[in-house]
mmCIF file of C-alpha atoms in Angstrom:
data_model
loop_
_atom_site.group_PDB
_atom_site.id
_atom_site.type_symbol
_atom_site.label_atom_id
_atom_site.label_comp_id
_atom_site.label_asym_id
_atom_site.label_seq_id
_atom_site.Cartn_x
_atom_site.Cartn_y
_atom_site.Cartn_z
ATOM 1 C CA UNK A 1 -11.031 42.293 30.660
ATOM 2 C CA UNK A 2 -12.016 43.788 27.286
ATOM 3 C CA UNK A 3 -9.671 45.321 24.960
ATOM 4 C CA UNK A 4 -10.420 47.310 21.830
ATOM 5 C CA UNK A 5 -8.904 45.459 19.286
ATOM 6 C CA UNK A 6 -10.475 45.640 15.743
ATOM 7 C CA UNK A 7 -12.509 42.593 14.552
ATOM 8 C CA UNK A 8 -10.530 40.296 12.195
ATOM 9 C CA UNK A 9 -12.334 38.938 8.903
ATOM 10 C CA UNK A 10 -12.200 35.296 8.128
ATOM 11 C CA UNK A 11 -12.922 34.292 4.753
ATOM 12 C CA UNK A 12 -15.561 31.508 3.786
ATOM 13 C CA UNK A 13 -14.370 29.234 1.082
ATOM 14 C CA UNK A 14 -15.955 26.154 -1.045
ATOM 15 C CA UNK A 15 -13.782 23.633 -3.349
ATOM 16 C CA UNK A 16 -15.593 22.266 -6.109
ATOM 17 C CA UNK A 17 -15.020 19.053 -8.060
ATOM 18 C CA UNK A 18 -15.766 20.004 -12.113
ATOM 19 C CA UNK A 19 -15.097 16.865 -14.491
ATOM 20 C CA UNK A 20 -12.977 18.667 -17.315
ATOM 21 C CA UNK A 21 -12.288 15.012 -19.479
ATOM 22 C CA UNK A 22 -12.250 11.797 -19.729
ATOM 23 C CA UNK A 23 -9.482 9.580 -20.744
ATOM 24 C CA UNK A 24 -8.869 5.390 -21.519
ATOM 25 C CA UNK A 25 -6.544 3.677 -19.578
ATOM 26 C CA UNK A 26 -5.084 -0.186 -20.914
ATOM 27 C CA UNK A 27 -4.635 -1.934 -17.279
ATOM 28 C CA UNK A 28 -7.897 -1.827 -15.301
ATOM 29 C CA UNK A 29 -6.315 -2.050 -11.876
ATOM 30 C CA UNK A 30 -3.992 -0.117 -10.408
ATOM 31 C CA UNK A 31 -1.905 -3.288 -9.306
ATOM 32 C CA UNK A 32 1.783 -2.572 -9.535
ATOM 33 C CA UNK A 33 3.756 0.749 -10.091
ATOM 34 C CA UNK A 34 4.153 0.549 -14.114
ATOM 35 C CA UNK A 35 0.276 0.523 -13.992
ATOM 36 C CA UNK A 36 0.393 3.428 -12.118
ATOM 37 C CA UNK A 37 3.071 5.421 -14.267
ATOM 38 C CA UNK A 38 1.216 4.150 -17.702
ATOM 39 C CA UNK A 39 -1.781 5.827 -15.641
ATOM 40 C CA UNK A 40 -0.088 9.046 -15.375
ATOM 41 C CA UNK A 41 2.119 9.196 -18.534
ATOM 42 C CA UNK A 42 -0.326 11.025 -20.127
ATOM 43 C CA UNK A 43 -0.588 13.908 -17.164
ATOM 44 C CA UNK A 44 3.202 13.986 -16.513
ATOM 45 C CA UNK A 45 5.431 13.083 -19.342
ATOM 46 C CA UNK A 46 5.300 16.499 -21.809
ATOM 47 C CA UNK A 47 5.472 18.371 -18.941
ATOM 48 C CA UNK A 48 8.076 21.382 -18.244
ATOM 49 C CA UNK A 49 7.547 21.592 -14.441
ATOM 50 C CA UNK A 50 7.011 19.462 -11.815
ATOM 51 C CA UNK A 51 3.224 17.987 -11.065
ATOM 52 C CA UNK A 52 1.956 16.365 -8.062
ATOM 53 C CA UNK A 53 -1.210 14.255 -9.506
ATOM 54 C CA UNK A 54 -3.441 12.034 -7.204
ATOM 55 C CA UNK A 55 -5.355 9.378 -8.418
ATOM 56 C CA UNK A 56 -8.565 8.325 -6.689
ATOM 57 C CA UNK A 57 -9.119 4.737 -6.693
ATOM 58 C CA UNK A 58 -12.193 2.536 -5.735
ATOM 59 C CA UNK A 59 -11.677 -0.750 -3.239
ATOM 60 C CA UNK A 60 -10.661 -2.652 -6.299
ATOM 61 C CA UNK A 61 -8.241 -0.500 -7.248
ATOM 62 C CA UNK A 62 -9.549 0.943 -10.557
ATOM 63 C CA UNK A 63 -9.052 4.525 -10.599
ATOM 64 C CA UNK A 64 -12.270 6.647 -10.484
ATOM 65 C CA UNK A 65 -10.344 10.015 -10.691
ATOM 66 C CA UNK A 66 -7.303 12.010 -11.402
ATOM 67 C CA UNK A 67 -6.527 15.377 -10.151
ATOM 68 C CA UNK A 68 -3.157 17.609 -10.632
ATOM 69 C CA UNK A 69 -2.937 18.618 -7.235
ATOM 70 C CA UNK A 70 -0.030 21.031 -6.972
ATOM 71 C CA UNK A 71 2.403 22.453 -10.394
ATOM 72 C CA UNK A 72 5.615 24.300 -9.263
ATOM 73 C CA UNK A 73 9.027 24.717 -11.054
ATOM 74 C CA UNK A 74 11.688 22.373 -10.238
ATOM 75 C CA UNK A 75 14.745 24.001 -8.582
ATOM 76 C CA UNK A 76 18.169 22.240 -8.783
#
């Protein structure tokens, strides 16, 4: 049973990875949560909205990337 519906259009899509900066860090693991938020002071602190960021870490914990993931406004 064939109907005659029109063909629908998916679009193909790539994500790339670009390394924008560079920045020091004082603790070299990521071993406790203050490590984590002197980690992401930098990225969150100044901000006027609310930022998701993700940190990539290795298997020693020592983060090998940080990525703002998502920015919206915060609604009270």
């Amino acid at each position: 049973m064939k109907t005659n519906q029109p063909r629908k259009r998916a679009a193909i899509v790539s994500l790339e990875l670009v390394k924008e900066a560079s920045t020091f860090y004082a603790a070299r693991t990521c071993t406790s949560p203050q490590y984590v938020y002197e980690l992401f002071a930098l990225f969150i602190e100044t901000k006027d909205r609310e930022h998701l960021v993700v940190a990539g870490l290795n298997v020693k914990n020592e983060p090998t990337a940080i990525q703002v993931v998502h920015i919206r406004t915060i609604i009270s």
